[in-house]
Short mmCIF file of C-alpha atoms and ligand atoms in Angstrom, two decimals:
data_model
loop_
_atom_site.label_atom_id
_atom_site.label_comp_id
_atom_site.label_asym_id
_atom_site.label_seq_id
_atom_site.Cartn_x
_atom_site.Cartn_y
_atom_site.Cartn_z
CA MET Q 1 1.62 8.40 9.62
CA ALA Q 2 0.37 11.58 7.94
CA GLY Q 3 -3.38 11.14 8.31
CA TYR Q 4 -3.50 7.43 7.59
CA ARG Q 5 -6.45 5.70 9.17
CA TYR Q 6 -4.79 2.29 9.31
CA LYS Q 7 -1.40 1.38 10.72
CA ARG Q 8 -1.17 -2.19 9.41
CA VAL Q 9 -3.01 -3.57 6.40
CA LEU Q 10 -3.12 -6.66 4.27
CA LEU Q 11 -3.23 -6.14 0.52
CA LYS Q 12 -4.66 -8.99 -1.56
CA LEU Q 13 -3.43 -9.08 -5.14
CA SER Q 14 -4.89 -11.80 -7.31
CA GLY Q 15 -2.68 -13.45 -9.86
CA GLU Q 16 -4.97 -12.08 -12.54
CA ALA Q 17 -4.26 -8.58 -11.28
CA LEU Q 18 -0.61 -9.10 -12.22
CA MET Q 19 -1.10 -10.33 -15.77
CA GLY Q 20 -2.57 -7.15 -17.23
CA ASP Q 21 -4.09 -7.68 -20.66
CA ALA Q 22 -1.69 -10.45 -21.58
CA GLY Q 23 -4.06 -13.27 -20.54
CA TYR Q 24 -1.22 -15.22 -18.89
CA GLY Q 25 1.88 -14.62 -16.80
CA ILE Q 26 3.22 -11.45 -15.28
CA ASP Q 27 3.15 -7.96 -16.82
CA PRO Q 28 6.18 -6.02 -15.52
CA ARG Q 29 4.36 -2.71 -16.12
CA ILE Q 30 1.61 -3.73 -13.70
CA LEU Q 31 4.18 -4.74 -11.08
CA ASP Q 32 5.90 -1.41 -11.56
CA PHE Q 33 2.67 0.56 -11.24
CA LEU Q 34 1.59 -1.33 -8.11
CA SER Q 35 5.02 -1.05 -6.52
CA ALA Q 36 4.98 2.73 -6.89
CA GLN Q 37 1.57 2.88 -5.18
CA ILE Q 38 2.69 0.58 -2.38
CA LYS Q 39 5.89 2.58 -1.88
CA GLN Q 40 3.84 5.71 -1.27
CA VAL Q 41 1.95 4.27 1.72
CA VAL Q 42 4.97 2.42 3.12
CA ALA Q 43 6.91 5.71 3.03
CA GLY Q 44 3.99 7.25 4.94
CA GLY Q 45 4.52 4.74 7.77
CA VAL Q 46 1.80 2.18 6.95
CA GLU Q 47 2.87 -1.42 7.53
CA VAL Q 48 1.92 -3.44 4.46
CA ALA Q 49 1.63 -7.19 4.15
CA ILE Q 50 0.68 -8.69 0.80
CA VAL Q 51 -0.92 -11.98 -0.22
CA VAL Q 52 -0.48 -12.80 -3.91
CA GLY Q 53 -2.61 -15.23 -5.86
CA GLY Q 54 -1.55 -17.52 -8.66
CA GLY Q 55 -4.49 -17.59 -11.05
CA ASN Q 56 -2.43 -15.94 -13.81
CA ILE Q 57 -0.30 -19.09 -13.95
CA PHE Q 58 -2.23 -22.04 -12.51
CA ARG Q 59 -5.53 -22.64 -10.79
CA GLY Q 60 -6.02 -25.95 -9.01
CA VAL Q 61 -9.75 -26.22 -9.44
CA ALA Q 62 -9.52 -25.73 -13.22
CA ALA Q 63 -6.88 -28.44 -13.58
CA SER Q 64 -8.84 -30.86 -11.40
CA ALA Q 65 -11.90 -30.31 -13.60
CA LYS Q 66 -9.76 -31.71 -16.43
CA GLY Q 67 -8.91 -34.83 -14.45
CA MET Q 68 -5.91 -33.97 -12.31
CA ASP Q 69 -6.02 -34.94 -8.64
CA ARG Q 70 -7.33 -31.85 -6.84
CA ALA Q 71 -4.76 -31.75 -4.06
CA GLN Q 72 -1.92 -32.26 -6.52
CA ALA Q 73 -3.28 -29.46 -8.71
CA ASP Q 74 -3.62 -27.17 -5.71
CA TYR Q 75 0.02 -27.67 -4.78
CA ILE Q 76 0.97 -26.57 -8.29
CA GLY Q 77 -1.29 -23.52 -7.77
CA MET Q 78 0.49 -22.70 -4.52
CA LEU Q 79 3.86 -22.91 -6.26
CA ALA Q 80 2.54 -20.45 -8.86
CA THR Q 81 1.95 -17.90 -6.11
CA VAL Q 82 5.62 -18.19 -5.13
CA MET Q 83 6.67 -17.13 -8.65
CA ASN Q 84 4.40 -14.09 -8.42
CA ALA Q 85 5.73 -13.26 -4.95
CA LEU Q 86 9.34 -13.34 -6.15
CA ALA Q 87 8.52 -11.15 -9.15
CA LEU Q 88 6.71 -8.65 -6.94
CA GLN Q 89 9.59 -8.63 -4.45
CA ASP Q 90 12.03 -7.83 -7.23
CA THR Q 91 10.01 -4.86 -8.45
CA LEU Q 92 9.25 -3.53 -4.96
CA GLU Q 93 12.95 -3.62 -4.12
CA SER Q 94 13.83 -1.82 -7.33
CA HIS Q 95 11.52 0.91 -6.00
CA GLY Q 96 13.45 0.94 -2.72
CA VAL Q 97 10.84 -0.94 -0.66
CA PHE Q 98 12.49 -3.49 1.65
CA THR Q 99 10.61 -6.77 1.42
CA ARG Q 100 10.63 -10.32 2.71
CA VAL Q 101 8.86 -13.23 1.03
CA MET Q 102 7.53 -15.77 3.52
CA SER Q 103 6.33 -19.07 2.12
CA ALA Q 104 3.82 -21.44 3.69
CA ILE Q 105 5.62 -24.28 1.90
CA GLU Q 106 9.21 -24.45 3.00
CA MET Q 107 11.58 -23.34 0.26
CA LYS Q 108 14.61 -22.04 2.06
CA ASP Q 109 16.61 -21.11 -1.03
CA VAL Q 110 14.08 -18.59 -2.27
CA ALA Q 111 11.95 -17.50 0.68
CA GLU Q 112 11.79 -17.48 4.44
CA PRO Q 113 9.45 -19.98 6.05
CA TYR Q 114 6.24 -18.41 7.32
CA ILE Q 115 6.65 -17.74 11.02
CA ARG Q 116 3.92 -15.49 12.36
CA ARG Q 117 5.94 -13.67 14.97
CA ARG Q 118 8.77 -13.08 12.55
CA ALA Q 119 6.34 -11.64 10.01
CA ILE Q 120 5.12 -9.17 12.63
CA ARG Q 121 8.71 -8.23 13.47
CA HIS Q 122 9.46 -7.52 9.79
CA LEU Q 123 6.42 -5.27 9.60
CA GLU Q 124 7.43 -3.41 12.75
CA LYS Q 125 10.80 -2.76 11.14
CA GLY Q 126 9.10 -1.23 8.11
CA ARG Q 127 9.61 -4.19 5.78
CA THR Q 128 6.84 -5.18 3.44
CA VAL Q 129 6.05 -8.86 3.81
CA ILE Q 130 4.77 -10.93 0.90
CA PHE Q 131 3.02 -14.14 1.90
CA ALA Q 132 3.51 -16.87 -0.69
CA ALA Q 133 2.20 -20.42 -1.19
CA GLY Q 134 -1.24 -19.62 0.18
CA THR Q 135 -2.11 -21.35 3.42
CA GLY Q 136 0.11 -24.30 2.47
CA ASN Q 137 -3.01 -26.50 2.27
CA PRO Q 138 -4.92 -27.70 -0.77
CA TYR Q 139 -8.66 -26.90 -1.11
CA PHE Q 140 -8.09 -23.31 0.02
CA THR Q 141 -7.65 -20.10 -1.92
CA THR Q 142 -5.45 -17.08 -1.60
CA ASP Q 143 -8.54 -15.04 -0.63
CA THR Q 144 -8.86 -17.25 2.42
CA THR Q 145 -5.12 -16.92 2.95
CA ALA Q 146 -5.56 -13.14 2.97
CA ALA Q 147 -8.22 -13.29 5.69
CA LEU Q 148 -6.22 -15.80 7.74
CA ARG Q 149 -2.90 -13.94 7.55
CA ALA Q 150 -4.58 -10.57 8.18
CA LEU Q 151 -5.99 -11.94 11.42
CA GLU Q 152 -2.76 -13.61 12.42
CA ILE Q 153 -0.71 -10.43 12.07
CA HIS Q 154 -3.45 -8.18 13.51
CA ALA Q 155 -3.95 -6.18 10.31
CA GLU Q 156 -6.78 -3.68 10.63
CA CYS Q 157 -8.28 -4.36 7.22
CA ILE Q 158 -7.96 -6.33 4.01
CA MET Q 159 -7.48 -4.25 0.88
CA LYS Q 160 -8.86 -6.35 -1.95
CA ALA Q 161 -7.50 -5.06 -5.26
CA THR Q 162 -9.78 -5.48 -8.27
CA LYS Q 163 -10.25 -4.07 -11.75
CA VAL Q 164 -13.59 -2.40 -10.99
CA ASP Q 165 -14.53 0.46 -8.67
CA GLY Q 166 -16.07 -1.70 -5.96
CA VAL Q 167 -18.87 -4.21 -5.50
CA TYR Q 168 -21.93 -3.93 -7.80
CA ASP Q 169 -25.29 -5.71 -7.73
CA ALA Q 170 -24.59 -6.90 -11.29
CA ASP Q 171 -21.60 -6.96 -13.62
CA PRO Q 172 -21.09 -3.28 -14.56
CA MET Q 173 -19.43 -4.37 -17.85
CA GLN Q 174 -22.65 -6.17 -18.88
CA VAL Q 175 -25.40 -4.22 -17.10
CA PRO Q 176 -25.14 -0.45 -17.69
CA ASP Q 177 -27.34 0.54 -14.72
CA ALA Q 178 -25.70 -1.83 -12.24
CA ARG Q 179 -25.67 -0.25 -8.76
CA LYS Q 180 -22.48 0.13 -6.76
CA PHE Q 181 -22.51 -0.44 -3.00
CA ASP Q 182 -20.52 2.01 -0.86
CA GLU Q 183 -20.90 -0.26 2.14
CA LEU Q 184 -22.06 -3.85 2.56
CA ALA Q 185 -22.58 -6.24 5.46
CA TYR Q 186 -20.71 -9.55 5.35
CA ILE Q 187 -23.96 -11.48 5.57
CA ASP Q 188 -25.34 -9.67 2.51
CA VAL Q 189 -22.25 -10.60 0.52
CA LEU Q 190 -22.91 -14.23 1.44
CA ASN Q 191 -26.69 -14.14 0.95
CA LEU Q 192 -26.60 -12.27 -2.34
CA GLY Q 193 -23.70 -14.37 -3.62
CA LEU Q 194 -21.71 -11.25 -4.48
CA LYS Q 195 -18.27 -11.89 -5.89
CA VAL Q 196 -16.12 -10.09 -3.34
CA MET Q 197 -13.94 -12.88 -1.99
CA ASP Q 198 -14.81 -16.56 -1.61
CA ASN Q 199 -17.22 -17.58 1.14
CA THR Q 200 -14.58 -19.03 3.45
CA ALA Q 201 -12.70 -15.72 3.40
CA ILE Q 202 -15.88 -13.70 3.98
CA SER Q 203 -16.96 -15.96 6.86
CA LEU Q 204 -13.57 -15.67 8.52
CA ALA Q 205 -13.64 -11.88 8.19
CA MET Q 206 -17.23 -11.75 9.48
CA ASP Q 207 -16.52 -13.91 12.53
CA ASN Q 208 -13.62 -11.65 13.47
CA ASP Q 209 -14.92 -8.21 12.43
CA LEU Q 210 -12.20 -7.65 9.89
CA PRO Q 211 -13.19 -4.95 7.36
CA ILE Q 212 -12.59 -5.55 3.65
CA ILE Q 213 -12.04 -2.60 1.34
CA VAL Q 214 -12.69 -3.51 -2.31
CA PHE Q 215 -11.07 -0.99 -4.61
CA ASN Q 216 -9.90 -0.42 -8.17
CA MET Q 217 -6.17 -1.00 -8.21
CA GLU Q 218 -5.81 0.44 -11.72
CA LYS Q 219 -6.59 3.97 -10.56
CA GLU Q 220 -3.47 5.82 -9.50
CA GLY Q 221 -3.48 6.93 -5.86
CA ASN Q 222 -6.34 4.64 -4.84
CA ILE Q 223 -4.37 2.68 -2.23
CA THR Q 224 -3.31 5.92 -0.56
CA ALA Q 225 -6.81 7.38 -0.76
CA ALA Q 226 -8.38 4.26 0.76
CA LEU Q 227 -5.90 4.25 3.62
CA LEU Q 228 -6.53 7.92 4.25
CA GLY Q 229 -10.14 6.94 4.84
CA GLU Q 230 -11.54 8.44 1.65
CA SER Q 231 -14.52 6.70 0.16
CA VAL Q 232 -12.88 4.49 -2.44
CA GLY Q 233 -14.76 1.46 -3.69
CA THR Q 234 -16.84 -0.61 -1.29
CA ILE Q 235 -16.25 -1.40 2.37
CA VAL Q 236 -17.55 -4.71 3.73
CA ARG Q 237 -18.06 -4.80 7.48
CA GLY Q 238 -20.54 -5.21 10.33
CA GLY Q 239 -24.27 -5.82 10.08
CA SER Q 240 -26.58 -4.16 7.57
N1 UDP G 1 -4.10 -22.67 -3.38
C1 UDP G 1 -4.23 -23.69 -2.46
N2 UDP G 1 -4.25 -23.39 -1.14
C2 UDP G 1 -4.16 -22.10 -0.66
C3 UDP G 1 -4.06 -21.06 -1.61
C4 UDP G 1 -4.04 -21.37 -2.96
O1 UDP G 1 -4.31 -24.84 -2.82
O2 UDP G 1 -4.17 -21.89 0.57
C5 UDP G 1 -3.97 -23.00 -4.84
C6 UDP G 1 -5.29 -23.25 -5.54
O3 UDP G 1 -5.10 -24.28 -6.47
C7 UDP G 1 -5.53 -21.95 -6.27
C8 UDP G 1 -4.13 -21.54 -6.65
O4 UDP G 1 -3.35 -21.92 -5.53
O5 UDP G 1 -6.31 -22.14 -7.42
C9 UDP G 1 -3.93 -20.08 -6.94
O6 UDP G 1 -4.56 -19.28 -5.95
P1 UDP G 1 -5.90 -18.44 -6.24
O7 UDP G 1 -6.76 -19.15 -7.21
O8 UDP G 1 -6.47 -18.07 -4.93
O9 UDP G 1 -5.27 -17.17 -6.95
P2 UDP G 1 -5.99 -15.82 -7.45
O10 UDP G 1 -7.40 -16.16 -7.84
O11 UDP G 1 -5.95 -14.85 -6.33
O12 UDP G 1 -5.11 -15.41 -8.60
#
C-alpha cells in the first residue's frame, strides 16, 4: 500500500471518456491508456471498483426526447454500459489486471449478476470489479450508480474521471479566467448548479459523507497521484 491514502475506491468512467475524439463508440487507445493507469494502483494494493457509463453509445434521455418511451430507452442505455464494461475488461486483462464484470441486469453468459457481498469478496482478493448496467433501473444515471455502489461496497471515495483539471466556476474552454476550485462542499455543488455529477449522485454522497475527487483522466499518473493524496483536481466533501 506504498503511501496510498485510500484502500478501496470507486472509479467512475463516463461512456464519453472512452470514445476519445471519435464522437461515438470506443477508442481502444483510451482503454489502453486507462488500463495502464489502473494497473499501477491495483499493483500498489488499492482495491478498485469501476462504474462505466454508456453515453458514447446510447443515452436514454436523448432518445426519449425524440419520442421513445423513456424507460425503454433507459434499458437500451443500460445495455450500452455492458458493452463498455466488456471492452474495458478485455483491455484490463490484457494488462494483467484480473477483473470481474457484474451486471445489474442478469446476463449470465457475459457477466456475473451483481451480488454485493460477492463484489466485496472479489475486491478483497485483488480483483478489479466493473459494475455494468447501471442500477438496473430506468430514470437513473451511472453517476448515481457510482455513488450507490461506492456506498454499498464501503469505498472511501469516488474518483470521477473527466477531461478537465477539476471543477471550475465556468467552462474553462469558453471563459479564459474561469476559476478552479480545489475543494467544494456538496451543498455548493447543488446550489451553484456545478456540473460535477448529477444531483441524485451528489445528494447521496452528501448524505453519507462520501468524498468525490474530480480529476483529469487524460493526464498520465493522475489516478496514482490522487490516491497518494496529492492535490489533483477538485475534492467535493463536507460543509463549506
Ligand atoms: N441508465 C439507466 N439507469 C441507470 C444507469 C444508466 O437507465 O441506473 C441509462 C440511461 O439511459 C443513461 C444510459 O444508461 O442515459 C447511459 O448512462 P449515462 O448517461 O449515465 O452514461 P455516461 O454519461 O456516464 O456516459
